[in-house]
Tab-separated table of C-alpha atoms and ligand atoms in Angstrom:
chain	number	residue	atom	x	y	z
A	2	MET	CA	96.947	-21.597	103.375
A	3	ILE	CA	95.270	-19.828	106.306
A	4	LYS	CA	91.596	-20.701	105.957
A	5	ALA	CA	89.909	-18.098	108.061
A	6	THR	CA	86.183	-18.345	108.486
A	7	THR	CA	86.119	-14.930	110.093
A	8	TYR	CA	87.833	-11.951	108.610
A	9	HIS	CA	90.663	-10.348	110.547
A	10	PRO	CA	93.379	-7.906	109.492
A	11	LEU	CA	96.564	-9.800	108.647
A	12	SER	CA	99.657	-9.436	110.784
A	13	VAL	CA	103.129	-9.645	109.256
A	14	GLU	CA	103.347	-13.229	110.575
A	15	ASP	CA	99.982	-14.133	108.994
A	16	ALA	CA	101.167	-12.717	105.677
A	17	ILE	CA	104.311	-14.885	105.776
A	18	GLU	CA	102.122	-17.910	106.499
A	19	VAL	CA	99.917	-17.103	103.493
A	20	ALA	CA	103.033	-16.764	101.323
A	21	ARG	CA	104.461	-20.091	102.524
A	22	ASN	CA	101.240	-21.824	101.606
A	23	LEU	CA	100.947	-20.289	98.149
A	24	LYS	CA	101.159	-23.349	95.921
A	25	GLY	CA	104.251	-23.650	93.762
A	26	PHE	CA	105.770	-20.275	94.614
A	27	PHE	CA	108.333	-20.304	97.416
A	28	THR	CA	110.442	-23.405	98.016
A	29	PRO	CA	109.632	-25.007	101.395
A	30	GLY	CA	112.287	-23.925	103.890
A	31	SER	CA	113.033	-20.581	102.223
A	32	GLU	CA	113.594	-17.766	104.676
A	33	LEU	CA	110.872	-15.153	104.081
A	34	ARG	CA	110.865	-11.500	105.104
A	35	CYS	CA	107.689	-9.396	105.198
A	36	GLU	CA	107.000	-5.682	105.541
A	37	GLU	CA	103.735	-3.741	105.462
A	38	ILE	CA	104.311	-1.136	102.741
A	39	GLY	CA	100.810	0.287	102.198
A	40	ASP	CA	100.873	4.049	101.823
A	41	GLY	CA	97.472	4.410	100.143
A	42	ASN	CA	94.232	5.610	101.659
A	43	LEU	CA	92.410	2.325	102.194
A	44	ASN	CA	94.251	-1.004	102.473
A	45	LEU	CA	97.007	-3.094	104.026
A	46	VAL	CA	99.755	-4.051	101.574
A	47	PHE	CA	102.427	-6.611	102.492
A	48	ARG	CA	105.555	-7.435	100.522
A	49	ILE	CA	106.982	-10.884	101.178
A	50	GLN	CA	110.428	-11.649	99.870
A	51	ALA	CA	112.647	-14.733	99.972
A	52	LEU	CA	115.953	-13.847	101.564
A	53	HIS	CA	118.086	-16.687	100.303
A	54	ALA	CA	118.262	-20.462	99.990
A	55	ASN	CA	116.878	-22.958	97.571
A	56	GLY	CA	116.987	-20.777	94.479
A	57	ASP	CA	114.247	-18.431	95.778
A	58	LEU	CA	116.540	-15.409	96.043
A	59	ASN	CA	114.705	-12.264	94.811
A	60	LYS	CA	111.359	-14.046	94.577
A	61	SER	CA	108.632	-11.890	96.082
A	62	ILE	CA	104.874	-11.372	96.182
A	63	ILE	CA	102.405	-8.748	97.294
A	64	ILE	CA	99.416	-9.442	99.530
A	65	LYS	CA	96.808	-6.709	99.525
A	66	GLN	CA	94.030	-6.839	102.084
A	67	ALA	CA	91.001	-4.586	102.342
A	68	LEU	CA	90.352	-3.146	105.794
A	69	PRO	CA	86.709	-2.764	106.861
A	70	TYR	CA	87.185	1.015	107.047
A	71	ALA	CA	88.963	3.791	105.151
A	72	LYS	CA	92.528	3.818	106.515
A	73	VAL	CA	92.964	7.498	105.619
A	74	VAL	CA	90.201	8.504	108.064
A	75	GLY	CA	90.026	5.596	110.531
A	76	GLU	CA	87.408	3.190	111.895
A	77	SER	CA	84.789	5.953	111.971
A	78	TRP	CA	84.480	5.528	108.168
A	79	PRO	CA	83.312	1.924	107.611
A	80	LEU	CA	83.861	0.529	104.128
A	81	THR	CA	82.872	-2.770	102.549
A	82	ILE	CA	85.599	-5.386	102.186
A	83	ASP	CA	83.775	-6.625	99.057
A	84	ARG	CA	85.932	-4.059	97.253
A	85	ALA	CA	88.706	-6.681	97.362
A	86	ARG	CA	86.535	-8.979	95.205
A	87	ILE	CA	85.796	-6.138	92.821
A	88	GLU	CA	89.495	-5.316	92.563
A	89	SER	CA	90.600	-8.892	91.911
A	90	GLU	CA	87.800	-9.500	89.374
A	91	ALA	CA	88.669	-6.257	87.588
A	92	LEU	CA	92.371	-7.209	87.529
A	93	LEU	CA	91.547	-10.625	86.096
A	94	LEU	CA	89.300	-9.096	83.438
A	95	GLN	CA	91.863	-6.433	82.508
A	96	GLY	CA	94.480	-9.198	82.476
A	97	LYS	CA	92.553	-10.880	79.651
A	98	SER	CA	92.732	-7.842	77.360
A	99	VAL	CA	96.040	-6.249	78.439
A	100	PRO	CA	98.051	-8.865	80.395
A	101	GLU	CA	101.308	-6.927	80.069
A	102	LEU	CA	99.772	-3.786	81.619
A	103	VAL	CA	98.402	-5.163	84.922
A	104	PRO	CA	99.903	-7.230	87.759
A	105	GLN	CA	99.321	-10.963	87.649
A	106	VAL	CA	96.876	-12.257	90.284
A	107	TYR	CA	98.045	-15.463	91.993
A	108	LEU	CA	95.181	-15.947	94.437
A	109	PHE	CA	92.059	-14.265	95.798
A	110	ASP	CA	90.562	-15.160	99.185
A	111	ALA	CA	87.089	-13.666	99.650
A	112	ASP	CA	86.851	-14.492	103.400
A	113	MET	CA	90.028	-12.580	104.118
A	114	ALA	CA	89.366	-9.913	101.432
A	115	MET	CA	92.887	-10.516	100.243
A	116	THR	CA	94.554	-10.690	96.842
A	117	VAL	CA	97.976	-12.241	96.341
A	118	MET	CA	99.668	-10.779	93.284
A	119	GLU	CA	102.838	-10.051	91.391
A	120	ASP	CA	105.352	-7.806	93.142
A	121	LEU	CA	106.193	-4.748	91.041
A	122	SER	CA	108.929	-3.347	93.287
A	123	ASP	CA	111.244	-2.954	90.306
A	124	HIS	CA	108.790	-0.234	89.176
A	125	VAL	CA	108.127	3.102	90.889
A	126	ILE	CA	104.815	4.792	91.616
A	127	MET	CA	104.398	7.120	88.647
A	128	ARG	CA	103.499	10.111	90.822
A	129	GLN	CA	106.903	9.868	92.532
A	130	GLY	CA	108.673	9.475	89.198
A	131	LEU	CA	106.960	12.573	87.811
A	132	ILE	CA	107.767	14.618	90.914
A	133	ALA	CA	111.418	13.676	90.341
A	134	GLY	CA	111.113	14.959	86.765
A	135	THR	CA	111.487	11.571	85.068
A	136	LYS	CA	110.213	11.153	81.507
A	137	TYR	CA	108.452	7.956	80.447
A	138	PRO	CA	108.642	7.718	76.654
A	139	LEU	CA	106.358	4.667	76.385
A	140	PHE	CA	103.686	5.789	78.819
A	141	ALA	CA	101.290	7.302	76.258
A	142	GLU	CA	101.522	4.154	74.142
A	143	HIS	CA	100.890	1.897	77.146
A	144	ILE	CA	98.114	3.814	78.881
A	145	SER	CA	96.254	4.473	75.603
A	146	GLU	CA	96.356	0.719	74.981
A	147	PHE	CA	95.039	0.050	78.488
A	148	LEU	CA	92.245	2.589	78.051
A	149	ALA	CA	91.214	1.600	74.521
A	150	GLN	CA	91.220	-2.143	75.210
A	151	THR	CA	89.559	-2.140	78.635
A	152	LEU	CA	86.941	0.484	77.786
A	153	PHE	CA	86.031	-0.869	74.341
A	154	SER	CA	85.906	-4.543	75.351
A	155	THR	CA	83.532	-3.911	78.276
A	156	SER	CA	81.189	-1.524	76.433
A	157	ASP	CA	78.051	-2.232	74.389
A	158	LEU	CA	80.193	-1.622	71.318
A	159	GLY	CA	82.592	-4.438	72.147
A	160	MET	CA	80.626	-7.130	73.965
A	161	ASN	CA	77.308	-8.912	73.902
A	162	GLN	CA	74.812	-6.504	75.386
A	163	GLN	CA	73.012	-9.046	77.610
A	164	ASP	CA	76.360	-10.286	78.957
A	165	LYS	CA	77.297	-6.702	79.591
A	166	LYS	CA	74.224	-6.167	81.779
A	167	ARG	CA	75.208	-9.243	83.816
A	168	GLN	CA	78.681	-7.814	84.159
A	169	VAL	CA	77.313	-4.449	85.286
A	170	GLU	CA	75.597	-6.369	88.099
A	171	LYS	CA	78.913	-7.854	89.299
A	172	PHE	CA	80.555	-4.454	89.391
A	173	ILE	CA	77.896	-2.519	91.251
A	174	ASN	CA	80.179	-0.750	93.705
A	175	PRO	CA	77.907	1.604	95.667
A	176	GLU	CA	80.149	2.348	98.649
A	177	LEU	CA	83.232	3.234	96.647
A	178	CYS	CA	81.142	5.156	94.110
A	179	LYS	CA	79.688	7.117	97.034
A	180	ILE	CA	83.228	8.155	98.011
A	181	THR	CA	83.754	9.471	94.488
A	182	GLU	CA	80.334	11.126	94.350
A	183	ASP	CA	81.019	12.962	97.618
A	184	LEU	CA	84.735	13.681	97.331
A	185	ILE	CA	84.756	14.714	93.671
A	186	PHE	CA	81.284	15.943	92.806
A	187	ASP	CA	79.989	17.473	96.040
A	188	ASP	CA	82.435	18.357	98.843
A	189	PRO	CA	84.699	20.694	96.828
A	190	TYR	CA	81.718	22.977	96.106
A	191	THR	CA	80.216	22.930	99.609
A	192	ASN	CA	81.250	23.540	103.198
A	193	SER	CA	81.862	19.863	103.905
A	194	SER	CA	83.752	18.665	106.966
A	195	ASN	CA	85.578	16.239	104.641
A	196	ASN	CA	87.376	19.111	102.943
A	197	ASN	CA	91.028	19.848	103.599
A	198	ILE	CA	91.784	23.429	102.538
A	199	ASP	CA	94.917	25.456	103.192
A	200	SER	CA	93.964	28.782	104.785
A	201	ALA	CA	95.873	30.645	102.036
A	202	ILE	CA	93.302	29.582	99.444
A	203	LEU	CA	90.053	29.927	101.379
A	204	ASP	CA	89.080	32.638	98.887
A	205	GLU	CA	89.312	30.041	96.093
A	206	HIS	CA	87.010	27.668	97.969
A	207	ALA	CA	84.489	30.428	98.630
A	208	ALA	CA	84.519	31.137	94.883
A	209	LEU	CA	83.910	27.439	94.085
A	210	CYS	CA	80.952	27.453	96.479
A	211	SER	CA	79.316	30.402	94.770
A	212	ASN	CA	80.163	29.706	91.116
A	213	GLN	CA	76.796	28.712	89.668
A	214	SER	CA	77.928	28.118	86.077
A	215	LEU	CA	80.767	25.865	87.279
A	216	GLN	CA	78.396	23.957	89.564
A	217	PHE	CA	75.982	23.510	86.653
A	218	GLU	CA	78.729	21.733	84.665
A	219	VAL	CA	79.775	19.702	87.721
A	220	MET	CA	76.157	18.562	88.103
A	221	LEU	CA	76.035	17.399	84.453
A	222	LEU	CA	79.250	15.426	84.987
A	223	ARG	CA	78.015	14.072	88.323
A	224	GLN	CA	74.725	12.996	86.731
A	225	LYS	CA	76.606	11.131	84.011
A	226	PHE	CA	78.821	9.456	86.613
A	227	LEU	CA	75.704	8.391	88.522
A	228	SER	CA	73.763	7.049	85.565
A	229	GLN	CA	75.833	6.166	82.488
A	230	SER	CA	76.953	2.507	82.383
A	231	GLN	CA	79.157	3.008	79.341
A	232	ALA	CA	82.127	0.739	80.154
A	233	LEU	CA	83.869	-0.959	83.071
A	234	LEU	CA	86.111	1.739	84.513
A	235	HIS	CA	89.221	1.405	86.616
A	236	GLY	CA	87.520	4.117	88.641
A	237	ASP	CA	90.583	5.696	90.312
A	238	LEU	CA	93.174	6.000	87.554
A	239	HIS	CA	95.468	8.636	89.035
A	240	THR	CA	99.264	8.474	88.808
A	241	GLY	CA	99.399	6.789	92.226
A	242	SER	CA	97.558	3.824	90.663
A	243	ILE	CA	100.290	3.324	88.084
A	244	PHE	CA	103.595	1.522	88.563
A	245	ILE	CA	106.137	2.477	85.940
A	246	THR	CA	109.662	2.251	84.522
A	247	PRO	CA	110.815	3.817	81.243
A	248	ALA	CA	110.057	0.458	79.584
A	249	SER	CA	107.005	-0.849	81.441
A	250	THR	CA	103.649	0.384	82.758
A	251	LYS	CA	101.400	-1.521	85.194
A	252	VAL	CA	97.989	-0.249	86.245
A	253	ILE	CA	97.099	-1.289	89.796
A	254	ASP	CA	94.369	-0.779	92.413
A	255	PRO	CA	91.047	-1.024	90.516
A	256	GLU	CA	88.983	-1.297	93.705
A	257	PHE	CA	86.810	1.637	92.538
A	258	ALA	CA	85.940	-0.299	89.343
A	259	TYR	CA	82.333	0.137	88.201
A	260	TYR	CA	80.383	0.745	85.005
A	261	GLY	CA	80.554	4.460	84.252
A	262	PRO	CA	81.442	7.056	81.602
A	263	MET	CA	84.708	6.335	79.745
A	264	GLY	CA	85.927	9.922	80.083
A	265	PHE	CA	86.173	9.455	83.849
A	266	ASP	CA	89.216	7.151	83.479
A	267	ILE	CA	90.866	9.116	80.672
A	268	GLY	CA	90.241	12.379	82.530
A	269	ALA	CA	91.828	10.933	85.675
A	270	VAL	CA	95.108	10.307	83.849
A	271	ILE	CA	95.116	13.718	82.150
A	272	GLY	CA	94.063	15.625	85.292
A	273	ASN	CA	96.878	14.038	87.277
A	274	LEU	CA	99.496	14.900	84.643
A	275	LEU	CA	98.256	18.494	84.806
A	276	LEU	CA	98.432	18.466	88.613
A	277	ASN	CA	102.057	17.460	88.248
A	278	ALA	CA	102.637	20.284	85.758
A	279	ALA	CA	101.235	22.736	88.320
A	280	GLY	CA	103.563	21.341	91.027
A	281	GLN	CA	106.652	21.566	88.812
A	282	GLN	CA	106.693	25.326	89.418
A	283	TYR	CA	108.513	24.333	92.601
A	284	TRP	CA	110.121	20.966	91.802
A	285	ILE	CA	112.064	22.197	88.754
A	286	GLN	CA	113.626	25.532	89.625
A	287	ASP	CA	115.446	26.017	86.322
A	288	VAL	CA	112.992	27.852	84.055
A	289	THR	CA	114.105	26.288	80.769
A	290	LYS	CA	114.062	22.763	82.195
A	291	ARG	CA	110.679	23.379	83.795
A	292	GLU	CA	109.195	24.550	80.503
A	293	GLN	CA	110.662	21.534	78.731
A	294	TYR	CA	109.094	19.231	81.296
A	295	ARG	CA	105.719	20.969	80.969
A	296	ASP	CA	105.963	20.519	77.189
A	297	TYR	CA	106.723	16.841	77.776
A	298	LEU	CA	103.622	16.490	79.993
A	299	LEU	CA	101.388	18.311	77.494
A	300	THR	CA	102.772	16.269	74.585
A	301	THR	CA	102.085	13.120	76.595
A	302	ILE	CA	98.485	14.247	77.137
A	303	ARG	CA	98.060	14.890	73.393
A	304	ASP	CA	99.595	11.514	72.546
A	305	ILE	CA	97.415	9.676	75.066
A	306	TRP	CA	94.231	11.034	73.518
A	307	ASN	CA	95.336	10.649	69.892
A	308	LEU	CA	96.577	7.088	70.413
A	309	PHE	CA	93.493	6.189	72.440
A	310	GLU	CA	91.215	7.532	69.717
A	311	MET	CA	93.074	5.719	66.937
A	312	LYS	CA	93.096	2.409	68.815
A	313	PHE	CA	89.465	2.721	69.891
A	314	ARG	CA	88.348	3.424	66.300
A	315	THR	CA	90.337	0.420	65.065
A	316	LEU	CA	88.783	-1.871	67.694
A	317	TRP	CA	85.333	-0.523	66.784
A	318	ASN	CA	85.873	-1.001	63.038
A	319	GLN	CA	87.285	-4.507	63.447
A	320	HIS	CA	85.346	-5.914	66.393
A	321	GLY	CA	82.216	-3.745	66.847
A	322	VAL	CA	79.213	-5.911	67.798
A	323	ASP	CA	76.464	-3.384	67.093
A	324	ARG	CA	75.513	-3.340	63.405
A	325	LEU	CA	73.983	0.136	63.464
A	326	SER	CA	77.062	1.637	65.110
A	327	THR	CA	78.491	2.011	61.608
A	328	ALA	CA	75.844	4.697	60.898
A	329	HIS	CA	77.562	7.626	59.195
A	330	GLY	CA	78.913	10.129	61.745
A	331	TYR	CA	78.024	8.059	64.829
A	332	GLN	CA	81.615	7.069	65.665
A	333	ASP	CA	82.764	10.715	65.429
A	334	HIS	CA	79.859	11.829	67.600
A	335	TYR	CA	80.617	9.125	70.206
A	336	LEU	CA	84.310	9.978	70.465
A	337	LEU	CA	83.686	13.705	70.675
A	338	GLU	CA	81.393	13.051	73.628
A	339	VAL	CA	84.121	10.934	75.285
A	340	LEU	CA	86.663	13.733	74.700
A	341	ARG	CA	84.358	16.320	76.254
A	342	ASP	CA	83.734	14.084	79.261
A	343	THR	CA	87.500	13.570	79.523
A	344	ALA	CA	88.030	17.336	79.780
A	345	GLY	CA	85.261	17.771	82.346
A	346	TYR	CA	86.351	14.893	84.568
A	347	ALA	CA	90.023	15.918	84.338
A	348	GLY	CA	88.982	19.336	85.663
A	349	CYS	CA	86.860	17.874	88.492
A	350	LYS	CA	89.732	15.650	89.527
A	351	MET	CA	92.124	18.575	89.709
A	352	ILE	CA	89.768	20.656	91.837
A	353	ARG	CA	89.082	17.825	94.309
A	354	ARG	CA	92.825	17.247	94.892
A	355	ILE	CA	93.274	20.866	96.037
A	356	VAL	CA	90.271	21.519	98.282
A	357	GLY	CA	88.852	18.015	98.932
A	358	LEU	CA	89.791	15.338	101.437
A	359	ALA	CA	92.598	13.558	99.586
A	360	HIS	CA	95.389	15.630	98.071
A	361	VAL	CA	98.344	14.734	95.825
A	362	ALA	CA	102.027	14.699	96.761
A	363	ASP	CA	102.941	16.630	93.571
A	364	ILE	CA	101.525	19.732	95.293
A	365	ASP	CA	100.996	18.849	98.949
A	366	THR	CA	104.638	18.077	99.666
A	367	ILE	CA	105.928	21.391	98.293
A	368	PRO	CA	107.745	22.718	101.374
A	369	ASP	CA	107.688	26.400	100.426
A	370	THR	CA	104.298	27.856	101.366
A	371	SER	CA	104.129	30.517	98.688
A	372	SER	CA	105.140	28.075	95.895
A	373	LYS	CA	102.553	25.628	97.202
A	374	GLU	CA	99.863	28.299	97.172
A	375	GLN	CA	100.779	29.240	93.618
A	376	ALA	CA	100.670	25.589	92.515
A	377	GLN	CA	97.275	25.166	94.166
A	378	ARG	CA	95.887	28.269	92.460
A	379	THR	CA	97.295	27.076	89.121
A	380	ALA	CA	95.699	23.650	89.497
A	381	LEU	CA	92.354	25.190	90.438
A	382	SER	CA	92.506	27.585	87.517
A	383	ILE	CA	93.192	24.752	85.018
A	384	GLY	CA	90.563	22.560	86.666
A	385	LYS	CA	87.900	25.272	86.463
A	386	ALA	CA	88.781	26.041	82.834
A	387	LEU	CA	88.390	22.387	81.837
A	388	VAL	CA	85.108	21.938	83.667
A	389	THR	CA	83.657	25.173	82.322
A	390	SER	CA	84.688	24.562	78.718
A	391	ASN	CA	84.189	20.783	78.501
A	392	ARG	CA	81.022	20.811	76.379
A	393	SER	CA	82.427	23.201	73.792
A	394	ILE	CA	85.761	21.435	73.218
A	395	HIS	CA	86.231	19.949	69.713
A	396	SER	CA	89.748	18.523	69.847
A	397	ILE	CA	92.536	17.509	72.217
A	398	ASP	CA	94.411	20.637	71.115
A	399	GLU	CA	91.552	22.766	72.416
A	400	LEU	CA	91.711	20.926	75.747
A	401	ILE	CA	95.452	21.590	75.964
A	402	ASP	CA	94.954	25.237	74.942
A	403	ALA	CA	92.356	25.703	77.683
A	404	ALA	CA	94.824	24.261	80.226
A	405	ASN	CA	97.680	26.396	78.857
A	406	GLN	CA	95.662	29.616	78.937
A	407	ALA	CA	94.676	28.986	82.544
A	408	PHE	CA	98.315	28.200	83.388
A	409	LYS	CA	99.568	31.415	81.806
A	410	GLY	CA	96.780	33.450	83.423
A	411	VAL	CA	97.922	32.525	86.934
A	412	HIS	CA	101.608	33.020	86.180
A	413	ALA	CA	101.044	36.424	84.575
A	414	SER	CA	99.125	37.770	87.596
B	91	SR1	C1	88.612	7.869	101.385
B	91	SR1	S1	89.517	7.442	100.002
B	91	SR1	C2	90.127	8.910	99.290
B	91	SR1	C3	90.589	8.767	97.911
B	91	SR1	O1	91.609	7.788	97.817
B	91	SR1	C4	91.398	6.980	96.682
B	91	SR1	O2	92.575	6.764	95.982
B	91	SR1	C5	90.346	7.666	95.856
B	91	SR1	O3	90.874	8.597	94.945
B	91	SR1	C6	89.546	8.313	96.913
B	91	SR1	O4	88.740	9.371	96.441
B	92	MG	MG1	93.967	3.285	95.313
């Protein structure tokens, strides 16, 4: 094992050396091949694979290393490498409650800000799968399990409340939270130099900057994000943080993990499915097939919430640690609040992916400029509808109706 006392970014050769020294994994003498495959915004990701010999064929691992800056912007945006610790601790914790839904961690090295983990190359990044129009029949079941288990077990409902406060301390993540606070809850509504806005929709951005009632709701959601330590969140649960096959789901990349409002994670999943629905206007040209796929996405959203709610209530009823939480009506009140937050955060996440710094491939890679503009306007319309209506929503069907109305409004005009 490389024992570095000073941090340095790994080279391909370093990564092979780390892999060779990983106890009990590759057979000594195996020929190893390594490529840097990171396509995210922040980190180096190496895949090391045994080529042949000694029974190691097809064995592989991933080494993920945090860079001391945001890769998407460059060295001018310094960023703590402690996020690698947060990510590996979050993965280990999630691995205790949902081992089948997260990659296995083999090793964490704090000096090198590096995590060695299971290679999931037999899965695809969900965002790419959705762009290709693939359906994932088990996704709602899997992600609702991930959400219910991880959110319940780290909340004051599911764990000792003094232990929870100690855990909150370990997951204080100010620098990555600041990214979220700026990129999601500030920049899209201001003239920030971080923003990345196509000239065709400058009118939409001007409207976001002057929409006082929308900004009022964004401020309520921002305030909750800043101050509510409800549960340990993944913190960046978009469809690029999910590896998937029709049979298996693995949630990766929890470097934004921190204690925040549950609806932020659930809203991230739902907002990203809706972003995909907006992009499908281009990706599926056949109208009937496109409508079928949109129905599939909306059904998935409904299933995610309904399964999450059912599983969360069961966990609460069977394992709740707070005696007074059985007070009549309290559970209903709690879950309605989570649903409303889910709607609001889903909307914020859609808006930020259209006018903020970091966009999504579902819409950004549409090659036809007028289809792209229409997809962007659709996403903004759904996002605004969800943010504006979040506090008056009573059911998942109302959330889906609000999204559908906004969708139809853009396509009728
Ligand atoms: C500077 S990082 C930009 C975005 O990438 C991550 O995946 C998060 O979503 C973050 O907001
Ligand atoms: Mg990420």
